Tab-separated table of N, CA and C in Angstrom:
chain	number	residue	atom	x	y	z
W	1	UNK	N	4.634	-17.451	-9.555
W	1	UNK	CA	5.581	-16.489	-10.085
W	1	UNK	C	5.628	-16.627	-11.594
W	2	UNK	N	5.866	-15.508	-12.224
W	2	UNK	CA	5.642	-15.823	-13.567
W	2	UNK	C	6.751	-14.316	-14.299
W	3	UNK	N	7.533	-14.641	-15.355
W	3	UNK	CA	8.677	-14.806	-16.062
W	3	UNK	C	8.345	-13.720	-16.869
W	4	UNK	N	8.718	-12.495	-16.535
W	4	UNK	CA	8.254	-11.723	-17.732
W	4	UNK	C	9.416	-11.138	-18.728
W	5	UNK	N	8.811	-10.391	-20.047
W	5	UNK	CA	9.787	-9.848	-20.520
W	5	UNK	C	10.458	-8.242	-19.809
W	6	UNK	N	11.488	-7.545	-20.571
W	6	UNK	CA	11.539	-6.435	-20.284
W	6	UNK	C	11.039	-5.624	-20.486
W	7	UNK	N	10.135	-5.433	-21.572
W	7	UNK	CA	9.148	-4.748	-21.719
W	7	UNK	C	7.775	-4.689	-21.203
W	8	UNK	N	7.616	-5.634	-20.730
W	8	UNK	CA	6.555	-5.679	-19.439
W	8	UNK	C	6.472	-5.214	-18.013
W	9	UNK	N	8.111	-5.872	-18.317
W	9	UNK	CA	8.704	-4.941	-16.873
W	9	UNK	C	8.650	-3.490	-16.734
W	10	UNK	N	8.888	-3.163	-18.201
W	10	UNK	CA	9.138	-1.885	-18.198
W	10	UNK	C	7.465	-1.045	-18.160
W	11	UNK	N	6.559	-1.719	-18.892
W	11	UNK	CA	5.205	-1.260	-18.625
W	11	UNK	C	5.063	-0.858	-17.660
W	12	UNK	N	5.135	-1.848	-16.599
W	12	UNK	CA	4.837	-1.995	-14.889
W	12	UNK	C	5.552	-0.754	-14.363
W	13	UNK	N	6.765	-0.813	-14.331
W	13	UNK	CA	7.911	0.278	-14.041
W	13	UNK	C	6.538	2.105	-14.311
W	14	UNK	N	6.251	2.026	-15.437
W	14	UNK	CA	5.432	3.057	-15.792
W	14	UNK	C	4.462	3.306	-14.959
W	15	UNK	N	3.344	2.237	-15.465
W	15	UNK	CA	2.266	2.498	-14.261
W	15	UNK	C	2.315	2.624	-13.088
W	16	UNK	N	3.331	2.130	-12.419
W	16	UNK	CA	3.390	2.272	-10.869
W	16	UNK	C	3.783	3.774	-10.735
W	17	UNK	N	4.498	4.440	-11.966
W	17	UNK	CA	4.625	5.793	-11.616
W	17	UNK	C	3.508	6.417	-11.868
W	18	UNK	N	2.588	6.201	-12.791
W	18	UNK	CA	1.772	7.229	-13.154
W	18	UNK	C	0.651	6.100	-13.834
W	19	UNK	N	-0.165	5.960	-12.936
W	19	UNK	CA	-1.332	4.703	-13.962
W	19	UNK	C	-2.072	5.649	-14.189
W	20	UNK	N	-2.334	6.813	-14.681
W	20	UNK	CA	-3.485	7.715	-15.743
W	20	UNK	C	-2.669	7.264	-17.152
W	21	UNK	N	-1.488	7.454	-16.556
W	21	UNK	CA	-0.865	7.837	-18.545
W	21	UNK	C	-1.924	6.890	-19.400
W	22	UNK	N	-2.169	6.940	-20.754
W	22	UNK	CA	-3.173	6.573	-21.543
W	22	UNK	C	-1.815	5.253	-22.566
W	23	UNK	N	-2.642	4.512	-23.109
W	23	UNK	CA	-1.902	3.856	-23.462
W	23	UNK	C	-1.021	3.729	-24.748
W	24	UNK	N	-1.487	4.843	-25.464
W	24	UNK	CA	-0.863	5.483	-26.536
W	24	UNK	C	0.517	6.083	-25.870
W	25	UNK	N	0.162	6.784	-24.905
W	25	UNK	CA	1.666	7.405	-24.449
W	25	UNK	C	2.628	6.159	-23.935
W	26	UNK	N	2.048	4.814	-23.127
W	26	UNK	CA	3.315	4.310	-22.921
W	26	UNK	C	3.663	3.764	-24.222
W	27	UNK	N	3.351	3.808	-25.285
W	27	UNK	CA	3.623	2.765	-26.305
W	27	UNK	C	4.381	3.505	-26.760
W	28	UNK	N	4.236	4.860	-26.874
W	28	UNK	CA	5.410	5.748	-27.533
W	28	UNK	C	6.498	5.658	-26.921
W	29	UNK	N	6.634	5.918	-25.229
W	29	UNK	CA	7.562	5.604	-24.667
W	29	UNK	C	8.530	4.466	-24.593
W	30	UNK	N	7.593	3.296	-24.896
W	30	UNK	CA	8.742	1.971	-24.834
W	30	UNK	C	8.783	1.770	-26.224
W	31	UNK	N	8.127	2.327	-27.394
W	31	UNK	CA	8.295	1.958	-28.548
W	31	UNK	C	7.515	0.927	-29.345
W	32	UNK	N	6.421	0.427	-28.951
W	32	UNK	CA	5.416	-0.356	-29.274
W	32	UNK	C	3.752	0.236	-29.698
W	33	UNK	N	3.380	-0.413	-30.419
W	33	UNK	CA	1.999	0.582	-30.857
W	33	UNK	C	1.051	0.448	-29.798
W	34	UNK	N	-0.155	1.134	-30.072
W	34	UNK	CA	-1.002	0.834	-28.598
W	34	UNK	C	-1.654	-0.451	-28.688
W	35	UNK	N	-1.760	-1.136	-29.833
W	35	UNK	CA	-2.459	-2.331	-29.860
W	35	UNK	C	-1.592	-3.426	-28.854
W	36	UNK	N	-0.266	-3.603	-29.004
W	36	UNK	CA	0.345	-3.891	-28.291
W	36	UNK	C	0.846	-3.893	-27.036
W	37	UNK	N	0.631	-2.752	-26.704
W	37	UNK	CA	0.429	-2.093	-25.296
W	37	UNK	C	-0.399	-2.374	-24.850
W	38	UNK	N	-1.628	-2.253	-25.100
W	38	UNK	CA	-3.112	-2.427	-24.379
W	38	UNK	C	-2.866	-4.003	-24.149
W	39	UNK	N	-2.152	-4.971	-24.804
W	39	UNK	CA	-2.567	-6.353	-25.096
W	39	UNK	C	-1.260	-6.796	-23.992
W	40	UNK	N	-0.717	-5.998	-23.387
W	40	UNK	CA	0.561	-5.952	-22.439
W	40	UNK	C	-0.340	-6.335	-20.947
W	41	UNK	N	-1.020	-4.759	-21.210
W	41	UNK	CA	-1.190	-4.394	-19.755
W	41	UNK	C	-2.636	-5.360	-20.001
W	42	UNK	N	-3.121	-5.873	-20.623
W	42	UNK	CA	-4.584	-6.901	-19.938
W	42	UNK	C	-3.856	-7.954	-19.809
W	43	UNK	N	-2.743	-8.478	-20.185
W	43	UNK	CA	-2.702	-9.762	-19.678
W	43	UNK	C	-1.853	-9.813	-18.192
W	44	UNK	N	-0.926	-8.626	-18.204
W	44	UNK	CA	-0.462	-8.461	-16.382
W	44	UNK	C	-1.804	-8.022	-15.667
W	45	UNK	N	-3.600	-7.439	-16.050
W	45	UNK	CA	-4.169	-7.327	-15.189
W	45	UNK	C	-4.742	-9.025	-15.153
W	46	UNK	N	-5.225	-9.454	-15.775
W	46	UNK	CA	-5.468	-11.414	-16.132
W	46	UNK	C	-4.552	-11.751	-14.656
W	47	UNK	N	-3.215	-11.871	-15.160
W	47	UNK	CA	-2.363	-12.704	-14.261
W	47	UNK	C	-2.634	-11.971	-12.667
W	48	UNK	N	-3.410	-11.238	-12.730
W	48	UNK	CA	-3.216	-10.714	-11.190
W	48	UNK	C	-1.875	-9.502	-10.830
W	49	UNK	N	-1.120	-9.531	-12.177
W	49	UNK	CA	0.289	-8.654	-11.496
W	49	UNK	C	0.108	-7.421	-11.085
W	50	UNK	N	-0.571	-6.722	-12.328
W	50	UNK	CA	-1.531	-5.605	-11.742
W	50	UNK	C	-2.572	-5.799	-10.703
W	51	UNK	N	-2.581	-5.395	-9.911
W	51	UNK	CA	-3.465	-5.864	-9.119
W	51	UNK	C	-4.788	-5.198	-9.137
W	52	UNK	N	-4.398	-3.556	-8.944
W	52	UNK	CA	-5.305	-2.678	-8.406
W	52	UNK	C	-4.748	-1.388	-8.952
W	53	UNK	N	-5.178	-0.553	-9.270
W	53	UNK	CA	-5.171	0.841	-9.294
W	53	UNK	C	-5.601	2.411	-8.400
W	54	UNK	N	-4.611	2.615	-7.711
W	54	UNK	CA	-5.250	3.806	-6.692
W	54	UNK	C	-4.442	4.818	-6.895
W	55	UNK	N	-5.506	6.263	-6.127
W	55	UNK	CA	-4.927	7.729	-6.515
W	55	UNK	C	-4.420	7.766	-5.216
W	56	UNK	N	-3.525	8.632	-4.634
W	56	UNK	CA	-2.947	9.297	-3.774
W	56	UNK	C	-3.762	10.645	-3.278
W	57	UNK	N	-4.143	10.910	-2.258
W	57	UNK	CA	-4.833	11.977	-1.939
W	57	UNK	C	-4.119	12.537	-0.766
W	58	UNK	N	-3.978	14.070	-0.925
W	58	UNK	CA	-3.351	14.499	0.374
W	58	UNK	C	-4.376	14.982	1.323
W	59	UNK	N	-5.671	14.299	2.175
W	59	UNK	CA	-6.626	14.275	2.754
W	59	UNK	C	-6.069	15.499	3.868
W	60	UNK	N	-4.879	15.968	4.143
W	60	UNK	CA	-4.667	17.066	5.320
W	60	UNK	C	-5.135	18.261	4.829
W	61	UNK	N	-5.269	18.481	3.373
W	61	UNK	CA	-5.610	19.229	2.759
W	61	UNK	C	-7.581	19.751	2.636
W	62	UNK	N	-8.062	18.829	2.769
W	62	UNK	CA	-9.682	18.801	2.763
W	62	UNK	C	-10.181	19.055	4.085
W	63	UNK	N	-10.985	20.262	4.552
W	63	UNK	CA	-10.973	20.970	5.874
W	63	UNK	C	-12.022	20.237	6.240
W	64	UNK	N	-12.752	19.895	5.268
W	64	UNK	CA	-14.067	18.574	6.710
W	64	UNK	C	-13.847	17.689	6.320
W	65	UNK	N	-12.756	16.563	6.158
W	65	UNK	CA	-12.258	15.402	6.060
W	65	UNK	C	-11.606	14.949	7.463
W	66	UNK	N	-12.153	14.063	8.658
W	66	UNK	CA	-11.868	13.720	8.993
W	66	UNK	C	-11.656	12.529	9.633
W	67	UNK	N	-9.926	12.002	9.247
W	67	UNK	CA	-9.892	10.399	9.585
W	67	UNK	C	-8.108	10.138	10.082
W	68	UNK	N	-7.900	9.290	10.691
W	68	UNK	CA	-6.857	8.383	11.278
W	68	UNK	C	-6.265	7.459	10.599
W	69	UNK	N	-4.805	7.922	10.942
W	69	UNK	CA	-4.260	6.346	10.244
W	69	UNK	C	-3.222	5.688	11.351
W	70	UNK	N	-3.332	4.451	11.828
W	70	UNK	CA	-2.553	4.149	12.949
W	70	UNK	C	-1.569	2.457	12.054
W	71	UNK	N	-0.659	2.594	12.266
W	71	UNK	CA	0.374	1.492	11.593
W	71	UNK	C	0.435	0.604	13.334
W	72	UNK	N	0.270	-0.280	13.203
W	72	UNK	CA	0.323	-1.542	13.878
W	72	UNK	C	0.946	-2.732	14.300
W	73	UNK	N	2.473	-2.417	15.198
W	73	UNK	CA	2.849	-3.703	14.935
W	73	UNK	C	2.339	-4.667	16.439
W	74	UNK	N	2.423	-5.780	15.370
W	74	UNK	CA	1.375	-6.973	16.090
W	74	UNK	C	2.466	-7.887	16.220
W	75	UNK	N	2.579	-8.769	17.431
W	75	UNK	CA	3.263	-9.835	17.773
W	75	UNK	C	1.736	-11.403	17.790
W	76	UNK	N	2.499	-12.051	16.762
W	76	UNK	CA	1.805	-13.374	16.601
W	76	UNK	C	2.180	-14.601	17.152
W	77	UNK	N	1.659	-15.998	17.567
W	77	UNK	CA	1.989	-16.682	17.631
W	77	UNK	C	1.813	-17.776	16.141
W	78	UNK	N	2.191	-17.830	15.972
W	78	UNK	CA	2.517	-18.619	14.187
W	78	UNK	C	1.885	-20.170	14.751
W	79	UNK	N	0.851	-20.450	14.036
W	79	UNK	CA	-0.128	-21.732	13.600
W	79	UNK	C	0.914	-22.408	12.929
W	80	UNK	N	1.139	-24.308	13.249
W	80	UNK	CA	2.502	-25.548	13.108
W	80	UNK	C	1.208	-25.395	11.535
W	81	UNK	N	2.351	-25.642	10.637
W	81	UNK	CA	2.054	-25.466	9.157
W	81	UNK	C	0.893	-24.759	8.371
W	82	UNK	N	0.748	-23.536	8.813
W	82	UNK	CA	0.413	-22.624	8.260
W	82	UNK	C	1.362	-21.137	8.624
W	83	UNK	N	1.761	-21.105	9.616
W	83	UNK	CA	2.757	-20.348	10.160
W	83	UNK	C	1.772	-19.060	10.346
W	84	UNK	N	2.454	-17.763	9.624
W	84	UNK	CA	1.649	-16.918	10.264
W	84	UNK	C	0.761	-15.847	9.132
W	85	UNK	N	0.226	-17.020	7.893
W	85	UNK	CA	-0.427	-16.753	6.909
W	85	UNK	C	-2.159	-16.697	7.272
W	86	UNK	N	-2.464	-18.002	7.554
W	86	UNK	CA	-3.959	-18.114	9.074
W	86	UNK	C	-3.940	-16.401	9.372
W	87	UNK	N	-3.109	-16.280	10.700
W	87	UNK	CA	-3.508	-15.121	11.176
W	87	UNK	C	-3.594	-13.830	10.327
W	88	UNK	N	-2.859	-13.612	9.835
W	88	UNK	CA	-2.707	-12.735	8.448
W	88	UNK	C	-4.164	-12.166	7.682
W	89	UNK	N	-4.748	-13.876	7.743
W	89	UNK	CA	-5.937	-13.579	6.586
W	89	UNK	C	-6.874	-13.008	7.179
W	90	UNK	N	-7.034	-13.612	8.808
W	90	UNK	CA	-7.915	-13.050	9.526
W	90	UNK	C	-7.759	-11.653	9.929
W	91	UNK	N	-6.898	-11.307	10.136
W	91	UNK	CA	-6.719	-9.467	10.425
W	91	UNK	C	-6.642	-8.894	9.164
W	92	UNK	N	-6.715	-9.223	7.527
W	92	UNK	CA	-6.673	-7.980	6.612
W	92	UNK	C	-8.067	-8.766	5.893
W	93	UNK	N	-8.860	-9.271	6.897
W	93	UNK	CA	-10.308	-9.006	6.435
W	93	UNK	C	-11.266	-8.100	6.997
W	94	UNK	N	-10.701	-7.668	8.304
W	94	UNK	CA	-11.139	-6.631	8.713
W	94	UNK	C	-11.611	-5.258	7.971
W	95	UNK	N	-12.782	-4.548	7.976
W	95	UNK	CA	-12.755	-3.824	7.320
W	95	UNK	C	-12.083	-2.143	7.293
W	96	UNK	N	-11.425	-2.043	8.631
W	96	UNK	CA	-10.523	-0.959	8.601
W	96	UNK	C	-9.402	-0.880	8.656
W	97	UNK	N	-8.858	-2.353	8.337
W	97	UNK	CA	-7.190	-3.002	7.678
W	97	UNK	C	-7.373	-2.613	6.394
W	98	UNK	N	-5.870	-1.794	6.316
W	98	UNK	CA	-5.918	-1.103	4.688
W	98	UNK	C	-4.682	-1.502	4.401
W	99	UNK	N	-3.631	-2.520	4.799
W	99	UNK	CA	-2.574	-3.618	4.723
W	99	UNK	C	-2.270	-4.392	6.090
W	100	UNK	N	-1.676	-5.060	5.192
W	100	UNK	CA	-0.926	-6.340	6.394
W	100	UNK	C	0.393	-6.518	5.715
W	101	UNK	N	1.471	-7.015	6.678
W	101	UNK	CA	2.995	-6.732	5.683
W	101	UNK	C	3.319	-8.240	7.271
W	102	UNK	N	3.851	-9.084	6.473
W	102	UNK	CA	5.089	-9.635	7.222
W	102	UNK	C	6.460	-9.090	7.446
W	103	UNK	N	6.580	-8.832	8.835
W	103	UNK	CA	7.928	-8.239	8.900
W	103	UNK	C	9.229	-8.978	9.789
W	104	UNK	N	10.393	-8.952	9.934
W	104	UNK	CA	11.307	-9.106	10.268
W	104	UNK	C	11.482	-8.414	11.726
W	105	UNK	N	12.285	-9.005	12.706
W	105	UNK	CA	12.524	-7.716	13.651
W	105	UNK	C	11.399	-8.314	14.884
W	106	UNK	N	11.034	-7.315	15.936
W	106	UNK	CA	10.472	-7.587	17.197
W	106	UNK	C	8.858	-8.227	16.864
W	107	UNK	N	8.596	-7.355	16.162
W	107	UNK	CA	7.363	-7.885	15.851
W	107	UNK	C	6.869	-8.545	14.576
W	108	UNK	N	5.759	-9.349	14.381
W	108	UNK	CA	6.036	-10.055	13.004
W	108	UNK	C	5.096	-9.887	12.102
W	109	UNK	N	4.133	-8.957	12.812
W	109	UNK	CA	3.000	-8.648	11.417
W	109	UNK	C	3.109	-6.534	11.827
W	110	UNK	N	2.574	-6.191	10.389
W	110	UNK	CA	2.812	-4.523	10.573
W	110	UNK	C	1.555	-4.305	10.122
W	111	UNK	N	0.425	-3.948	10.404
W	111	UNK	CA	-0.805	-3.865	10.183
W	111	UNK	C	-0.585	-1.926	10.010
W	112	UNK	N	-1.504	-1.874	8.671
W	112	UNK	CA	-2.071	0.146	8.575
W	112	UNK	C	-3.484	-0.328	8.836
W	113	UNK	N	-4.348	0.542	9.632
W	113	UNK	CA	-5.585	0.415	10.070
W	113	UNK	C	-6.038	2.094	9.984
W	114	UNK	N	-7.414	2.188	9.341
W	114	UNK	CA	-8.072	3.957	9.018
W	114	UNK	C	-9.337	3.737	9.780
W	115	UNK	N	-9.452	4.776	10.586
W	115	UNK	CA	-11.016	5.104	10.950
W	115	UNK	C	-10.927	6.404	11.360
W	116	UNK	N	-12.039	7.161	11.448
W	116	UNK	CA	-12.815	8.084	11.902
W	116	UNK	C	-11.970	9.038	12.995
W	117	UNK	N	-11.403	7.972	13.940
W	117	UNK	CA	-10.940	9.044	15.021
W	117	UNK	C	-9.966	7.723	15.916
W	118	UNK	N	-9.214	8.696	16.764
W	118	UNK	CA	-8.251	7.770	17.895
W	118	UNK	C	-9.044	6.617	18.117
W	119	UNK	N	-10.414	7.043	18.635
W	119	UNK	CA	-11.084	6.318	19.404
W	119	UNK	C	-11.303	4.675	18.792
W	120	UNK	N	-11.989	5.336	17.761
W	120	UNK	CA	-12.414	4.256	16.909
W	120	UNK	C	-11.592	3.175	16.591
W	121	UNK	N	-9.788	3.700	16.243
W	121	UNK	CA	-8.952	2.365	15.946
W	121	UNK	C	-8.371	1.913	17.207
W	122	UNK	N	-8.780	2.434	18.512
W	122	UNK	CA	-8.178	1.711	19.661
W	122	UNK	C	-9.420	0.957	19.971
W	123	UNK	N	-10.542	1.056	19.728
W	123	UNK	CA	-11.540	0.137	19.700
W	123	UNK	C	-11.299	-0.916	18.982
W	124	UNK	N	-10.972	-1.070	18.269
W	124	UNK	CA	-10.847	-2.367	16.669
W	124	UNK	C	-9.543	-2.645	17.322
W	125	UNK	N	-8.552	-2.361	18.232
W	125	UNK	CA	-7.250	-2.879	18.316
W	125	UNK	C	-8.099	-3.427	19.625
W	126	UNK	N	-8.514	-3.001	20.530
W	126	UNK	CA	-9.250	-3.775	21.839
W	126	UNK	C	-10.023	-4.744	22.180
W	127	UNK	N	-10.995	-4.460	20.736
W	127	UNK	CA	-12.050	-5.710	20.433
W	127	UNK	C	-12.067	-6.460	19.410
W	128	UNK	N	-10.918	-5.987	18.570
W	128	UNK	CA	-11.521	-7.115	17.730
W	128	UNK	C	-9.501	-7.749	17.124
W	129	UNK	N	-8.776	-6.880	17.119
W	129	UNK	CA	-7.322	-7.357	17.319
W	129	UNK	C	-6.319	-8.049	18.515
W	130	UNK	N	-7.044	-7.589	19.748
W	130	UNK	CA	-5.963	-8.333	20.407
W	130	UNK	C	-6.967	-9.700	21.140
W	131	UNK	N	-8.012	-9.452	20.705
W	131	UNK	CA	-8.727	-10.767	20.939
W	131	UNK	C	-8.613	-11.798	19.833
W	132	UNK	N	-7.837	-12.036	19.204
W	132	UNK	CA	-7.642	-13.405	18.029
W	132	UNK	C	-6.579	-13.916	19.092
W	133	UNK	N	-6.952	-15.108	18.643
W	133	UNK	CA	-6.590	-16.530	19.509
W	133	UNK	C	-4.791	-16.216	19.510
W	134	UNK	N	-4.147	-16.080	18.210
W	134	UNK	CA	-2.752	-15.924	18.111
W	134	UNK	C	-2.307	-14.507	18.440
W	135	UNK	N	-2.616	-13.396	18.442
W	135	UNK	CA	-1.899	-12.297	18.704
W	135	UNK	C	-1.990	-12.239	20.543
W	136	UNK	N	-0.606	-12.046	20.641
W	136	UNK	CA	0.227	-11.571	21.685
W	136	UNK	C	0.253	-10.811	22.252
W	137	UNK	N	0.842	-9.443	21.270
W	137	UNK	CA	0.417	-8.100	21.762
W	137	UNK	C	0.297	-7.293	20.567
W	138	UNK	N	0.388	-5.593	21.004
W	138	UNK	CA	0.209	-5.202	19.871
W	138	UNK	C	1.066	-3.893	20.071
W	139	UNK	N	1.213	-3.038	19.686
W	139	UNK	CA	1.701	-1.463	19.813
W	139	UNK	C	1.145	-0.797	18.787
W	140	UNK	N	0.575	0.486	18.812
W	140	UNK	CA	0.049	1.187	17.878
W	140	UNK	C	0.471	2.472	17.799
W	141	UNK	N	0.657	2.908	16.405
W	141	UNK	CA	1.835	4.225	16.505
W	141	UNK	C	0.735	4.715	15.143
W	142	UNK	N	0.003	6.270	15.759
W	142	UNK	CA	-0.936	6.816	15.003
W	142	UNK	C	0.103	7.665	14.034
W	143	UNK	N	-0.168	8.388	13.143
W	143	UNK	CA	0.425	9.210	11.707
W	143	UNK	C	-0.398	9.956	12.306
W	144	UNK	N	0.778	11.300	12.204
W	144	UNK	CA	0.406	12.530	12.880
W	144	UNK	C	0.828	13.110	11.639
W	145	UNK	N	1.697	13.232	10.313
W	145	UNK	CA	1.381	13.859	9.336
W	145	UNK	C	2.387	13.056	8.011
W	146	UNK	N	1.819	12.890	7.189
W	146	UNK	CA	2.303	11.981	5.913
W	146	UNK	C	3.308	13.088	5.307
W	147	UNK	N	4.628	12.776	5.451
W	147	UNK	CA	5.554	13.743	4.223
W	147	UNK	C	5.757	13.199	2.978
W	148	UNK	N	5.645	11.267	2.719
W	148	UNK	CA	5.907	11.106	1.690
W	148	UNK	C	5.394	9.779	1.645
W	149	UNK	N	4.595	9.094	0.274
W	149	UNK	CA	3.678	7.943	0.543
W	149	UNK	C	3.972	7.104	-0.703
W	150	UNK	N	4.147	5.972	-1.057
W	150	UNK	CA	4.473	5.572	-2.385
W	150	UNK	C	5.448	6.004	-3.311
W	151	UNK	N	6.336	6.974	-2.595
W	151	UNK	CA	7.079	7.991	-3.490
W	151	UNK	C	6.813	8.887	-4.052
W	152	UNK	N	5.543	9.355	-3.773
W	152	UNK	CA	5.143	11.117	-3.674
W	152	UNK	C	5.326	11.635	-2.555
W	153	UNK	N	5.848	13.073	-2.820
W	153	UNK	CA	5.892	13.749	-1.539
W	153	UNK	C	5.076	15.093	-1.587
W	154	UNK	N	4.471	14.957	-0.117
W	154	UNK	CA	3.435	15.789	-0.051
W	154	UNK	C	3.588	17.635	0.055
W	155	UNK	N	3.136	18.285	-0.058
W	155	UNK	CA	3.521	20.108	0.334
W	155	UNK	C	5.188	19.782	-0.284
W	156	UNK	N	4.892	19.284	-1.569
W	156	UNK	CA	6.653	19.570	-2.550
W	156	UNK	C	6.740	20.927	-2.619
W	157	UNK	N	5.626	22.171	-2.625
W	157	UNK	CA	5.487	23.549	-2.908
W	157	UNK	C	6.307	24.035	-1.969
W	158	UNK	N	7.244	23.336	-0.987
W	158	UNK	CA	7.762	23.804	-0.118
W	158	UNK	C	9.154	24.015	-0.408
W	159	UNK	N	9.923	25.287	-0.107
W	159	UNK	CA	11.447	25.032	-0.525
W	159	UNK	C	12.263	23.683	0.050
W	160	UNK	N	13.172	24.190	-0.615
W	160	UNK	CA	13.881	22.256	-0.570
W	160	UNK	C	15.216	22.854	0.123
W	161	UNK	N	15.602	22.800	1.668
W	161	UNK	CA	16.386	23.136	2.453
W	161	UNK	C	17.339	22.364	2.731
W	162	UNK	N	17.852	21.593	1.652
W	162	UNK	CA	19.022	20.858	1.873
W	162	UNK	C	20.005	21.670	1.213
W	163	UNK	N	21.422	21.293	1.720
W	163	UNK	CA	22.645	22.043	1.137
W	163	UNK	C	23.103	21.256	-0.034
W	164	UNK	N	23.031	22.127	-1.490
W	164	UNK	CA	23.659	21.561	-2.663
W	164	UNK	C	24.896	21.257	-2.644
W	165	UNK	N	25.290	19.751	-3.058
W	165	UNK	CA	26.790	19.691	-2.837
W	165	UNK	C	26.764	18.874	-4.353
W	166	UNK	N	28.059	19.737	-4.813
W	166	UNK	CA	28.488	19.842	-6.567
W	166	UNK	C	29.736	19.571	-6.619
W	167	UNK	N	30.408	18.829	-7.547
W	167	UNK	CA	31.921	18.418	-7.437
W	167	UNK	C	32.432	19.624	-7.541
């Protein structure tokens, strides 16, 4: 863990909304030149804080695009001092694990898994997920349509049918 300022914070705060912006613009925004800025954001990518950078795509939209997304919750049996980090590593090396989340509640790992078709991720949940030594069971609940992902929301072109309420 590592101690940052507020203005780093506040970098981060930015990019997570919008990592195109260029780095002249956040510097205007928080008030720092870009030399400074640029010398912000390489050392949160260094430390690992940044991790990664990805676009959002609304794939329902692309008429020969076709693929699955099935969210996964997995019941583990937790490895005596490693707990349930072991199993963890082994299911988001998979190559159609696109996260792994420790969760709270009935089940204790929440796996997102993408392929091709139904078929394909009840295959990878049959052969190659519920056969690890620690998982229990599993339940799989496919995405039948994304309204909102990271805090974009998708078909916004749509009227907004809630009732305005104004003091």
């Amino acid at each position: 863990m590592m101690k940052l300022t507020d203005r780093e914070i506040e970098i981060l705060e930015i990019l997570e909304k919008d990592a195109l912006l260029s780095s002249d613009s956040i510097a205007k925004m928080i008030g720092l030149n870009k030399d400074e800025t640029e010398e912000i954001i390489k050392k949160l990518q260094d430390e690992k804080i940044i991790v990664h950078y990805t676009t959002l795509i609304d794939w329902a939209k692309v008429d020969n695009y076709q693929g699955v997304t099935a969210m996964i919750d997995v019941k583990v049996t937790p490895k005596r001092g490693v707990g349930f980090r072991e199993v963890a590593e082994r299911i988001y090396r998979f190559q159609e694990v696109s996260s792994v989340y420790l969760m709270s509640g009935a089940y204790d790992l929440s796996v997102t898994v993408e392929g091709k078709s139904m078929n394909e991720i009840a295959q990878f949940v049959s052969e190659k997920l519920s056969t690890l030594d620690s998982v229990v069971s599993t339940t799989t609940h496919f995405q039948l349509k994304k309204y909102k992902h990271d805090g974009s929301v998708y078909d916004s072109d749509q009227n907004d049918n809630r009732i305005v309420v104004s003091p």
